[in-house]
Coordinates of C-alpha atoms in Angstrom, one line a residue:
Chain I
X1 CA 14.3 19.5 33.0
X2 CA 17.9 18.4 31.7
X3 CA 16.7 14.9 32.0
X4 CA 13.8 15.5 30.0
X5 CA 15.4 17.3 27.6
X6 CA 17.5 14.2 27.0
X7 CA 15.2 12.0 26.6
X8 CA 13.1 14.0 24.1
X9 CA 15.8 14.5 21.8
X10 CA 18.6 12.2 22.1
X11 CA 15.7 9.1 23.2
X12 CA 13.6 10.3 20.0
X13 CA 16.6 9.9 18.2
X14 CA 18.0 6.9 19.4
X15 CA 14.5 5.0 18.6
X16 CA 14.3 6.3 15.1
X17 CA 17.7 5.3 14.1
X18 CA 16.6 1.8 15.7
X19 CA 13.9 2.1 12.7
X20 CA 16.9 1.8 10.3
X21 CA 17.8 -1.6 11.9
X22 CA 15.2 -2.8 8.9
X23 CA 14.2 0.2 7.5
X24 CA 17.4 0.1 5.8
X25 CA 18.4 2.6 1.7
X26 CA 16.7 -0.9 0.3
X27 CA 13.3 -0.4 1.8
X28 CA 13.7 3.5 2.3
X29 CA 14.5 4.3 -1.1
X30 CA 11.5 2.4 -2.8
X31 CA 8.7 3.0 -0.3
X32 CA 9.1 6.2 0.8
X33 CA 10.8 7.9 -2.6
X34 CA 9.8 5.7 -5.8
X35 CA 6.3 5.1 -4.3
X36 CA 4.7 8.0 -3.8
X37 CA 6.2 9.0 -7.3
X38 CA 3.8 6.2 -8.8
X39 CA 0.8 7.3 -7.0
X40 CA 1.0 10.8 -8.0
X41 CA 1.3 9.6 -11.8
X42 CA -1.5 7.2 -10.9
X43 CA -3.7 10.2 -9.9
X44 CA -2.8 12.7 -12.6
X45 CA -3.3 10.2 -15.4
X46 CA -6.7 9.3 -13.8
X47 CA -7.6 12.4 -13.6
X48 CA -6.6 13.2 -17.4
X49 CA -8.7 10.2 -18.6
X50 CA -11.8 11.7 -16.5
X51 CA -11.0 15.3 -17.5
X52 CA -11.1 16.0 -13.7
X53 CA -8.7 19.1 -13.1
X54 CA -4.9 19.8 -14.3
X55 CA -1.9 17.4 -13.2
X56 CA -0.8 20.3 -10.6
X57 CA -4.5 19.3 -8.4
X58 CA -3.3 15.4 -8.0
X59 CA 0.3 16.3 -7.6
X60 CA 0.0 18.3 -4.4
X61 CA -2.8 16.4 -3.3
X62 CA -1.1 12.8 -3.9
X63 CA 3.0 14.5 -2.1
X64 CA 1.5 15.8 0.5
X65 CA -0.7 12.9 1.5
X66 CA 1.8 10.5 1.0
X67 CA 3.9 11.7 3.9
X68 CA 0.9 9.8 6.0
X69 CA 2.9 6.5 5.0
X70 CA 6.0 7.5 7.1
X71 CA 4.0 9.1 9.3
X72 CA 1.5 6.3 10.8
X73 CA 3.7 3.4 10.3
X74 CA 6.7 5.1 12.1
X75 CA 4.7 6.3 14.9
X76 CA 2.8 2.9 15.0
X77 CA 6.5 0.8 14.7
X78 CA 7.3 3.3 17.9
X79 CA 5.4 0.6 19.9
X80 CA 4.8 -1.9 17.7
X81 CA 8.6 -2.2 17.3
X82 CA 9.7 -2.1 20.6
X83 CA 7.0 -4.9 21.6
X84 CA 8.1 -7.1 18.6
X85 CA 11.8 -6.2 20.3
X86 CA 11.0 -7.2 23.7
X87 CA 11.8 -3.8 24.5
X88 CA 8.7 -2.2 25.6
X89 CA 8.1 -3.2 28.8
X90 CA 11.3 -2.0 29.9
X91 CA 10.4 1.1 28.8
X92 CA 7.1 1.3 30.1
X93 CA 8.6 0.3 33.6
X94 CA 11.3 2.7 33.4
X95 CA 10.3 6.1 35.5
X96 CA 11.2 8.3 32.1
X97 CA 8.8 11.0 32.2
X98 CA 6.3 10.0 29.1
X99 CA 5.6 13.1 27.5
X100 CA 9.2 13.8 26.1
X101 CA 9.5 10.0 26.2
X102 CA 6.6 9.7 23.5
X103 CA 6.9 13.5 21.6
X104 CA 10.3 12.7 21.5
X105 CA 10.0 9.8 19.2
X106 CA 7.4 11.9 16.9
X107 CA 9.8 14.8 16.2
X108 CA 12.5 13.0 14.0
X109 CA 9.1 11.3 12.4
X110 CA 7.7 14.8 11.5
X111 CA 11.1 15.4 10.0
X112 CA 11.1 12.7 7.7
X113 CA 7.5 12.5 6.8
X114 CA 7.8 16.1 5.8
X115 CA 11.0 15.2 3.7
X116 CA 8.9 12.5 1.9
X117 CA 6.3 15.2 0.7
X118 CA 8.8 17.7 -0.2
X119 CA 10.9 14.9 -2.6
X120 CA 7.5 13.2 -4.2
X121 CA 6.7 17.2 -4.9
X122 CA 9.8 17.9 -6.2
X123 CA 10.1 15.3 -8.6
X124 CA 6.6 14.8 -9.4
X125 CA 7.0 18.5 -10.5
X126 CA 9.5 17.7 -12.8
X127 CA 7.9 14.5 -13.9
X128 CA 5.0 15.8 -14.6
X129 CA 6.0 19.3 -15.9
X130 CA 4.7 20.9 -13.2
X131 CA 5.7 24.5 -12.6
X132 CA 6.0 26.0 -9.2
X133 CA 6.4 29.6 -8.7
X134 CA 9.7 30.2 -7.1
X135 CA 8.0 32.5 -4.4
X136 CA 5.8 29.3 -3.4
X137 CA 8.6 27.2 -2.8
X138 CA 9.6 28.2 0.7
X139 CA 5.6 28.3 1.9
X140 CA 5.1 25.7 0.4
X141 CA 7.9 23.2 2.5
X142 CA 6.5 25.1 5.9
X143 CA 2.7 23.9 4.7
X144 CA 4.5 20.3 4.2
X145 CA 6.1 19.9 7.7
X146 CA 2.6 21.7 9.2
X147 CA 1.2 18.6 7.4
X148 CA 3.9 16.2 8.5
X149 CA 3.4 17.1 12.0
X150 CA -0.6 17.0 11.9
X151 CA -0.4 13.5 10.4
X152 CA 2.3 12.7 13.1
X153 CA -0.5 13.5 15.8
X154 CA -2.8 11.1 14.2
X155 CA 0.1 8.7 14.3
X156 CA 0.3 9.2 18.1
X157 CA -3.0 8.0 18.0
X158 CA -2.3 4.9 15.1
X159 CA 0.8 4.1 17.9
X160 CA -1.7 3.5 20.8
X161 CA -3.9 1.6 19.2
X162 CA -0.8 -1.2 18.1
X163 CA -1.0 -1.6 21.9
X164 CA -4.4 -3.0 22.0
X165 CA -4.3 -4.4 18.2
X166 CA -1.6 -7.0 16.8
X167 CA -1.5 -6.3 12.9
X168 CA -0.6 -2.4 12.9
X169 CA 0.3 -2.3 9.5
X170 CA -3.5 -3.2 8.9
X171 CA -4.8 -0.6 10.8
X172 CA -1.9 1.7 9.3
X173 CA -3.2 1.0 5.8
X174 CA -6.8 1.6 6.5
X175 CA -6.3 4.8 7.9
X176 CA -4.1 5.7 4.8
X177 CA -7.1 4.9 2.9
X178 CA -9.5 6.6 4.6
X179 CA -7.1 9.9 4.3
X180 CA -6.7 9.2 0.3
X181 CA -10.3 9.5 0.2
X182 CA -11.7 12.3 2.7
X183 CA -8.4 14.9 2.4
X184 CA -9.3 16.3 -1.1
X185 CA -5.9 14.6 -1.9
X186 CA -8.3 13.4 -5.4
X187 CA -11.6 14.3 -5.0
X188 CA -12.2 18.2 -4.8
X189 CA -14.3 18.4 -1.1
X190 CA -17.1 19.7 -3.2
X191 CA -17.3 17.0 -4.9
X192 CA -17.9 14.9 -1.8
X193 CA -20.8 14.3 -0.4
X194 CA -21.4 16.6 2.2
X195 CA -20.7 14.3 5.1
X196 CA -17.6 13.6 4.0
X197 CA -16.4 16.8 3.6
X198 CA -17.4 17.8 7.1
X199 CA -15.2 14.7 8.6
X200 CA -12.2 15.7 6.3
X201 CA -12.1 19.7 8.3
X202 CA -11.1 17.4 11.3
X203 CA -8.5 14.6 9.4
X204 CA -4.9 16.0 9.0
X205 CA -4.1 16.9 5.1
X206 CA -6.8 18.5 4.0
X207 CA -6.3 22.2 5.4
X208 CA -2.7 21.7 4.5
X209 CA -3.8 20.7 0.7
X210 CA -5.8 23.1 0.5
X211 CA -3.3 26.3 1.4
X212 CA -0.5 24.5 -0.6
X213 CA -2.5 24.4 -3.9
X214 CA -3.3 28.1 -3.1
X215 CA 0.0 28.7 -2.9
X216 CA 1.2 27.2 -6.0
X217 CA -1.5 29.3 -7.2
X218 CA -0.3 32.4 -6.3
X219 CA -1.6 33.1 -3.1
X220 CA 0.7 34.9 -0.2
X221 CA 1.8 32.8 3.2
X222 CA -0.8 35.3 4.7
X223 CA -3.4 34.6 2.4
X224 CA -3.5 30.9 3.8
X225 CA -2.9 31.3 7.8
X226 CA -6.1 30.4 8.1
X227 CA -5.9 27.0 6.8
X228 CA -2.4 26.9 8.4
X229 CA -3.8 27.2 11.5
X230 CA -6.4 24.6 11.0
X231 CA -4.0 22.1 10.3
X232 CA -1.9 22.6 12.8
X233 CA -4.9 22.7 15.6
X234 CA -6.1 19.2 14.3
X235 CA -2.4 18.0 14.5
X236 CA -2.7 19.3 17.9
X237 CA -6.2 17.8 18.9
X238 CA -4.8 14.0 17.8
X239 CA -1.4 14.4 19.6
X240 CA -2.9 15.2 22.5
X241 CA -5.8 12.0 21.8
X242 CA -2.9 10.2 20.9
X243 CA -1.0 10.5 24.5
X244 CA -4.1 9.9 26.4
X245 CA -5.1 7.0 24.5
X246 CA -1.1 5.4 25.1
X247 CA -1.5 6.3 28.8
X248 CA -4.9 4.7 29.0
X249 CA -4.0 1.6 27.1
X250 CA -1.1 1.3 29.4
X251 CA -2.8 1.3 32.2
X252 CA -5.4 -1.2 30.9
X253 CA -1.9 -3.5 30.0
X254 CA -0.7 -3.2 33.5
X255 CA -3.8 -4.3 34.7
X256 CA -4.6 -7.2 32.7
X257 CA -0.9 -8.3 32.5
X258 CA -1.9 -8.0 28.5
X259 CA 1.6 -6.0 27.4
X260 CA 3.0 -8.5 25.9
X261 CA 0.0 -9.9 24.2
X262 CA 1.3 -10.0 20.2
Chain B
X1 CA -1.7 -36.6 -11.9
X2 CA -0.1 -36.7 -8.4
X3 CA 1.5 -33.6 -9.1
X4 CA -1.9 -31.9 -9.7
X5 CA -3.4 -33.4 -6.0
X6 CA -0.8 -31.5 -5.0
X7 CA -1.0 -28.3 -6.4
X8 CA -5.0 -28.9 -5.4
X9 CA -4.2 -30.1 -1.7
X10 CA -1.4 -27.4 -0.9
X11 CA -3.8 -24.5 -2.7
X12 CA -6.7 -25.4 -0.2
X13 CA -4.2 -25.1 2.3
X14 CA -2.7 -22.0 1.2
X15 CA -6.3 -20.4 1.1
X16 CA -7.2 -21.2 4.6
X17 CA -3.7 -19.9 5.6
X18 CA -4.8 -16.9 3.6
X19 CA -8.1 -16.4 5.3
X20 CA -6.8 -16.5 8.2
X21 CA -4.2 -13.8 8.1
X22 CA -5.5 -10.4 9.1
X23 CA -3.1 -8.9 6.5
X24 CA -3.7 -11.2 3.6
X25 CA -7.3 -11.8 4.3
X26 CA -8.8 -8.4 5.1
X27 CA -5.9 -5.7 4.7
X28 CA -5.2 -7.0 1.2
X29 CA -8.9 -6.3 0.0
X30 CA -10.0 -3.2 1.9
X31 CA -6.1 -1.7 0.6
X32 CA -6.9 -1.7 -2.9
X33 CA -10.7 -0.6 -2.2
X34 CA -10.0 2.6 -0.6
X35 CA -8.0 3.6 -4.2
X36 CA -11.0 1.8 -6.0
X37 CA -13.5 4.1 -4.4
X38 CA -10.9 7.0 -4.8
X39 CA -11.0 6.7 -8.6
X40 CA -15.0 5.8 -8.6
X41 CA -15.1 9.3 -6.8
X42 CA -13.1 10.6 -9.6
X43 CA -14.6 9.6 -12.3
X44 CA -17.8 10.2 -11.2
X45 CA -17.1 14.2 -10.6
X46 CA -15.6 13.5 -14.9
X47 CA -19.3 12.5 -15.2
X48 CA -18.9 10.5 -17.9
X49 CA -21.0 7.5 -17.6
X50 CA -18.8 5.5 -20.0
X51 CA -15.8 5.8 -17.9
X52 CA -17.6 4.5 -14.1
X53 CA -18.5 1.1 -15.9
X54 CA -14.5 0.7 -17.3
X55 CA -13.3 2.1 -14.0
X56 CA -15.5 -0.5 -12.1
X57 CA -13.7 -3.4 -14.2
X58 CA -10.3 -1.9 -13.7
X59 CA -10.6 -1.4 -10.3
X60 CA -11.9 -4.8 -9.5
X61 CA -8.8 -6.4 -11.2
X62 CA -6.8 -3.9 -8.8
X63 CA -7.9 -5.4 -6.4
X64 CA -6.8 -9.1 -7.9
X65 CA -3.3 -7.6 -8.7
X66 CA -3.0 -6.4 -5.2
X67 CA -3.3 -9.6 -3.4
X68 CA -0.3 -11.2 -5.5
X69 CA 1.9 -8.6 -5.9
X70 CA 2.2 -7.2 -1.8
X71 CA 2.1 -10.6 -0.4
X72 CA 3.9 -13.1 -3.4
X73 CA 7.1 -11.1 -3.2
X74 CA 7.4 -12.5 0.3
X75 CA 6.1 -15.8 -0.1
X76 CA 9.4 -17.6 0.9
X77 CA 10.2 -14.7 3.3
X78 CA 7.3 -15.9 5.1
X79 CA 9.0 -19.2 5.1
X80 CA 11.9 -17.8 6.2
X81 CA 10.4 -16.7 9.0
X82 CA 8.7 -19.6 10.3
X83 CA 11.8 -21.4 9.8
X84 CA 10.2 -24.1 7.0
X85 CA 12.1 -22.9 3.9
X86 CA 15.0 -25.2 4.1
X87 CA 12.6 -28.4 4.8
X88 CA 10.5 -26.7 2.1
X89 CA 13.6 -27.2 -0.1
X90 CA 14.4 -30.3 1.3
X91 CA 11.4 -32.0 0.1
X92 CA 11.8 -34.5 -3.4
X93 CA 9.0 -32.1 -5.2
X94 CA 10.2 -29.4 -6.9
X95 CA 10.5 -26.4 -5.0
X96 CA 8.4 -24.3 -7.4
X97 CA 5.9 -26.4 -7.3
X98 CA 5.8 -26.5 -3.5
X99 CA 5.5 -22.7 -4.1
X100 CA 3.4 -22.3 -6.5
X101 CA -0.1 -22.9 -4.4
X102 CA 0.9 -20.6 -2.5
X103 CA 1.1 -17.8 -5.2
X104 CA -2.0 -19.3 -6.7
X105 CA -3.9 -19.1 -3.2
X106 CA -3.2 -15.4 -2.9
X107 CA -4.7 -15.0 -6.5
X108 CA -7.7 -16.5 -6.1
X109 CA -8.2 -14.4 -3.0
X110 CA -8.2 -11.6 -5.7
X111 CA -11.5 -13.6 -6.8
X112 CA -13.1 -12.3 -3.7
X113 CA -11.5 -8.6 -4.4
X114 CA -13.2 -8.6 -7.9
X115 CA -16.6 -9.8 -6.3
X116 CA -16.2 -7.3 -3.8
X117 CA -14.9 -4.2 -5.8
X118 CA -17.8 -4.6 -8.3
X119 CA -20.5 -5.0 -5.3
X120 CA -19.0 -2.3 -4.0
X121 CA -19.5 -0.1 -7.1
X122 CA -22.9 -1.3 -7.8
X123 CA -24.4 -0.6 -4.3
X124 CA -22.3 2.3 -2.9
X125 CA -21.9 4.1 -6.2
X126 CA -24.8 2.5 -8.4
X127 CA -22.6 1.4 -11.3
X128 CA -24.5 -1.2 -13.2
X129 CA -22.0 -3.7 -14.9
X130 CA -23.7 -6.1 -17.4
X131 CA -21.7 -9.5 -18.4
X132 CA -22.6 -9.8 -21.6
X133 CA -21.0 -13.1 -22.5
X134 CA -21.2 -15.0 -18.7
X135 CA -19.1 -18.2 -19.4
X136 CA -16.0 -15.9 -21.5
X137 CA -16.4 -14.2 -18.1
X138 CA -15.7 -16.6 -15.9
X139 CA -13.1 -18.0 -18.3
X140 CA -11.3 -14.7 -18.2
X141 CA -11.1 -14.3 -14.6
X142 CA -9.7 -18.0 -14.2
X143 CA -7.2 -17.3 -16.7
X144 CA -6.0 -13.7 -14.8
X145 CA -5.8 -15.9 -11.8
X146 CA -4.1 -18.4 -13.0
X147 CA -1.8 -16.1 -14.5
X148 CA -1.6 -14.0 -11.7
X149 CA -0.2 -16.7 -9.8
X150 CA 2.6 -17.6 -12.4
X151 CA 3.9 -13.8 -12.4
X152 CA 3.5 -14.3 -8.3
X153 CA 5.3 -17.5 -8.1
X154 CA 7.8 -15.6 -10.4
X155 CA 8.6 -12.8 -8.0
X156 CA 8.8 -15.3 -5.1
X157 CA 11.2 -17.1 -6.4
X158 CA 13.0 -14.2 -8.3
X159 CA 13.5 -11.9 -4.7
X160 CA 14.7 -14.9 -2.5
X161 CA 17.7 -13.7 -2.2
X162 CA 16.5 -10.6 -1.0
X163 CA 15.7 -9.8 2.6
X164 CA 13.6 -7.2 1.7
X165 CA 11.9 -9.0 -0.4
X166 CA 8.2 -7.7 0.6
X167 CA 9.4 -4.1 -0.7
X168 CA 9.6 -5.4 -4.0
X169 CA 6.1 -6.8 -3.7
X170 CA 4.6 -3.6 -2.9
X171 CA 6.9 -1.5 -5.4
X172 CA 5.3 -3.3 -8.6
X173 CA 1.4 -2.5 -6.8
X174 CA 1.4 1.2 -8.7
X175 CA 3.3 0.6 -11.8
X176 CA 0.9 -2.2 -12.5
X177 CA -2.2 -0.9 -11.8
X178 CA -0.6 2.7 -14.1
X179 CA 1.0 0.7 -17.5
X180 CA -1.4 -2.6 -17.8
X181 CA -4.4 -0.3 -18.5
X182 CA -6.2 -1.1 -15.6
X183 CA -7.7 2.6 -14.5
X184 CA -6.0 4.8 -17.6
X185 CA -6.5 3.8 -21.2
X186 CA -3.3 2.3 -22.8
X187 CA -3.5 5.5 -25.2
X188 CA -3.1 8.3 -22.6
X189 CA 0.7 6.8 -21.6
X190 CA 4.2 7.4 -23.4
X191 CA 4.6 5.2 -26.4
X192 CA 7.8 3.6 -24.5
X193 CA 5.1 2.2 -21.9
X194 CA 3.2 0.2 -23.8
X195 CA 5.9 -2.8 -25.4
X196 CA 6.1 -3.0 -21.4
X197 CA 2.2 -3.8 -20.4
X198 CA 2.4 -6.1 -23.5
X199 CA 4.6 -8.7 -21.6
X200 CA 2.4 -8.3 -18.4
X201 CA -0.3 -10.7 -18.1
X202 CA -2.6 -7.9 -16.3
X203 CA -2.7 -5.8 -19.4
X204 CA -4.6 -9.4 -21.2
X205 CA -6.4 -10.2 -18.5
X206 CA -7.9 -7.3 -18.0
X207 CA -8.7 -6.8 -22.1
X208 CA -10.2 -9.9 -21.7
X209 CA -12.3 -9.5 -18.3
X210 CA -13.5 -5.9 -19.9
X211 CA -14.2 -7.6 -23.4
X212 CA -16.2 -10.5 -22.0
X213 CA -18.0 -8.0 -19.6
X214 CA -19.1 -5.3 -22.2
X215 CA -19.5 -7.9 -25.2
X216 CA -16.4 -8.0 -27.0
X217 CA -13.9 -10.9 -28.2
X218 CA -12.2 -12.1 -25.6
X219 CA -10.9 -14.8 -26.7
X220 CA -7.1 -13.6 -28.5
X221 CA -6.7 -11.8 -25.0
X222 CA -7.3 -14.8 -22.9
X223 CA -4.6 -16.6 -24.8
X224 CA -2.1 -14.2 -24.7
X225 CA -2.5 -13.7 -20.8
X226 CA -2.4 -17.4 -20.4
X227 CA 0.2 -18.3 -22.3
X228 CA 2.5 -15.5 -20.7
X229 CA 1.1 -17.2 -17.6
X230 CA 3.0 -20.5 -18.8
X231 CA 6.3 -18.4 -19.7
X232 CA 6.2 -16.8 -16.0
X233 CA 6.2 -20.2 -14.3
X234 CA 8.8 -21.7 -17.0
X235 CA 11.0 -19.0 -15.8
X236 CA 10.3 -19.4 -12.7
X237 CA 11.5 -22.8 -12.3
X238 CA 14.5 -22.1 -13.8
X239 CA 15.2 -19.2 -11.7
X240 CA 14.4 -21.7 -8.8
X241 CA 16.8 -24.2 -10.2
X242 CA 19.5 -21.4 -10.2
X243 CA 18.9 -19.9 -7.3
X244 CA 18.9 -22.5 -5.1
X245 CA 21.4 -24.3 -6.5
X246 CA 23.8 -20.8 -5.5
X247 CA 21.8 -20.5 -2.2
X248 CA 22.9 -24.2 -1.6
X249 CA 26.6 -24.1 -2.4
X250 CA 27.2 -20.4 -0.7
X251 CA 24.9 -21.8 2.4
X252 CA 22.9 -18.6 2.3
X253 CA 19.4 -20.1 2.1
X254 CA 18.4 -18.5 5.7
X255 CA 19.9 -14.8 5.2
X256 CA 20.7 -15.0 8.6

């Protein structure tokens, strides 16, 4: 249990400090904090030129989907990384018990992803003018890392799929897209068609948009459990996807000696 | 004349390269397609008519701007990488102009992002575009591409000192596509914005695309992005000049 213990938190740890090997203020600061900045102002002057709701819709929607960037491409440089390292078949060959081994590395990735949204919020607020009721604030950073930790599951699932596919950042960037689209991040869902807006209940983001623009509304914690709850069980549903999928694919490695394939 | 076979031989080159990359090749036109579609989805819940046909012609040259800005910045990382910058350097052509079809490559890729983006519009969101004046057209988008590869060729040789040079890249992808006009008229942003968009090449080259296409004079526009096309290589090989010639004498040309 000890052991386990260890290598959920100080192993999780470990491997996301290894991220900062490249990932270092010069890359951090402009991708994850100046970004996400633009694409919010992108949004909300897009929507002003197409009269399409106020610049509070695109700012929620556009900080909290943005914490999909640290998100998939941390949990997909989990593998990806270590592979590119030489690293990950002694990892894979070690007899580390894989569930802490693989939550482990998502927690500190919930963490930051959920710091990303809460800074493109905060200063896309002020930006953009935006006010926030002071009694949203605190909601409104738990909705965030219930959205961090929902997009982190699909990342689980991003992660095992660099196992079987080279160009992860690729495959990183499409699902990104396909998020910007489907969440309600822009688009209101009822402005969707309708089979789109069926697919987005089961994509992280868009429960967790949708109580945190209540919120800034008005609307009590209680008012949005609901949602809340959704989020959190779709986070859920793709972690646990996620850690079968990396146990199946490294099974299929073992078997045709394709581990190392990159 | 040799030094245009060159530019021609090493462009072909560069495109094959190009087509060949998963990231260059396909993630650098479906990227800027997902946001295309994002603001066709907007605009179209504006339900103004007016707005889808400028959108479609803004988002297309996205597209353009996004295969030179995420992959130029990193141009001579690449090289880096594969361990041919310093015979790169080494060779008796200039090293800008060794560089250059490579900028130019990744723009004309953005040919295939235009082509796509408006197909995309047309069959997926039934935005009719109409080129009113076909050749100014064609002109137009040769010019953007042209000057697209200048300011490319610029940022390569301006972030080679830089190991993180493919950050940069990606950084200028939003500001771009936000000050040059592209999806938000020029009107709608702070005053301070727009002497900016003025010296990029996008903000002409898309006037002139969107003139061409909906039957305006194109022609002023076409000259302006051009000619700020010239001023972004002329810099560029100046920058080259310096920066190599520092790289050389502090032995830093690898960054390792």
């Amino acid at each position: 249990m000890i052991v386990a213990a260890r290598i959920f938190v100080v192993g999780g740890l470990t491997s996301f400090r290894a991220l900062f090997y490249w990932l270092t203020p010069w890359i951090y600061i402009p991708t994850m904090l100046i970004a996400p900045l633009f694409q919010i102002l992108l949004f909300a002057y897009i929507g002003r030129s197409a009269h399409l709701r106020n610049d509070q819709f695109f700012l929620i929607g556009n900080a909290l989907q943005y914490a999909a960037i640290p998100c998939l491409f941390a949990m997909a440089q989990m593998l990806g990384g270590e592979r590119y390292q030489n690293t990950l078949s002694a990892i894979l060959v070690s007899p580390a018990p894989r569930i802490p081994l693989f939550f482990g590395r998502s927690l500190p990735v919930v963490l930051n992803g959920a710091f990303v949204g809460a800074f493109a919020l905060a200063v896309g607020s002020l930006i953009l003018g935006v006010h926030l009721p002071a009694s949203s604030i605190a909601p409104l950073a738990l909705v965030i890392l219930i959205a961090a930790f929902s997009c982190t599951g699909l990342g689980l699932v991003n992660a095992a799929l660099s196992l079987r596919i080279r160009e992860n950042a690729v495959i990183s960037n499409v699902i990104f897209g396909f998020l910007l689209i489907f969440t309600g991040a822009n688009v209101p869902l009822s402005s969707l068609p309708d089979w789109m807006s069926t697919a987005a209940q089961g994509m992280p983001f868009t429960h967790a948009i949708g109580a945190a623009r209540l919120l800034a509304g008005g609307a009590a914690l209680g008012h949005v459990r609901g949602l809340l709850g959704a989020e959190l069980l779709v986070g859920a549903v793709y972690g646990v996807l996620g850690y079968a999928l990396v146990r199946w694919f490294e099974t299929l490695s073992r078997q045709h000696a394709s581990l190392e394939r990159s | 004349m040799s030094s245009l076979r060159f530019i021609g031989v090493s462009w072909l080159l560069q495109l094959k390269m190009i087509m060949r990359s998963p990231f260059d090749g396909i993630g650098n036109v479906l990227y800027p397609l997902f946001f295309a579609t994002t603001a066709f989805f907007v605009f179209q819940a504006g339900r103004s008519p007016r707005t889808l046909v400028y959108a479609a012609l803004g988002a297309a040259v996205m597209g353009m701007w996004s295969s030179v800005s995420t992959s130029a910045g990193s141009a001579m990382q690449r090289e880096r990488w594969w361990g041919t910058l310093e015979l790169l350097v080494a060779a008796p052509r200039h090293f800008s102009l060794v560089l250059f079809p490579s900028t130019l490559g990744l723009a004309t890729v953005g040919i295939y992002n235009l082509a796509a983006t408006l197909l995309w519009g047309r069959f997926a969101f039934g935005i009719h575009v109409t080129i009113v004046h076909w050749l100014l057209f064609c002109l137009s988008v040769g010019g953007t591409v042209l000057a697209f590869g200048g300011l490319g060729l610029l940022f390569a040789v301006s972030f080679v000192r830089f190991r993180a040079a493919w950050v940069l890249g990606n950084f200028f992808e939003y500001p771009v596509w936000l000050i040059c006009g592209l999806l938000v008229p020029l009107a709608l942003l702070p005053a301070w914005v727009r002497p900016i968009s003025w010296v990029l090449a996008p903000t002409w080259g898309m006037n002139a695309i969107r003139q061409s296409a909906l039957g305006g004079s194109p022609v002023n526009d076409l000259l302006i992005c051009l000619g700020l096309g010239l001023a972004y290589v002329a810099i560029a090989v100046l920058v080259t000049d310096r920066v190599l010639q520092d790289a050389r004498a502090r032995g830093t040309l690898s960054l390792t």
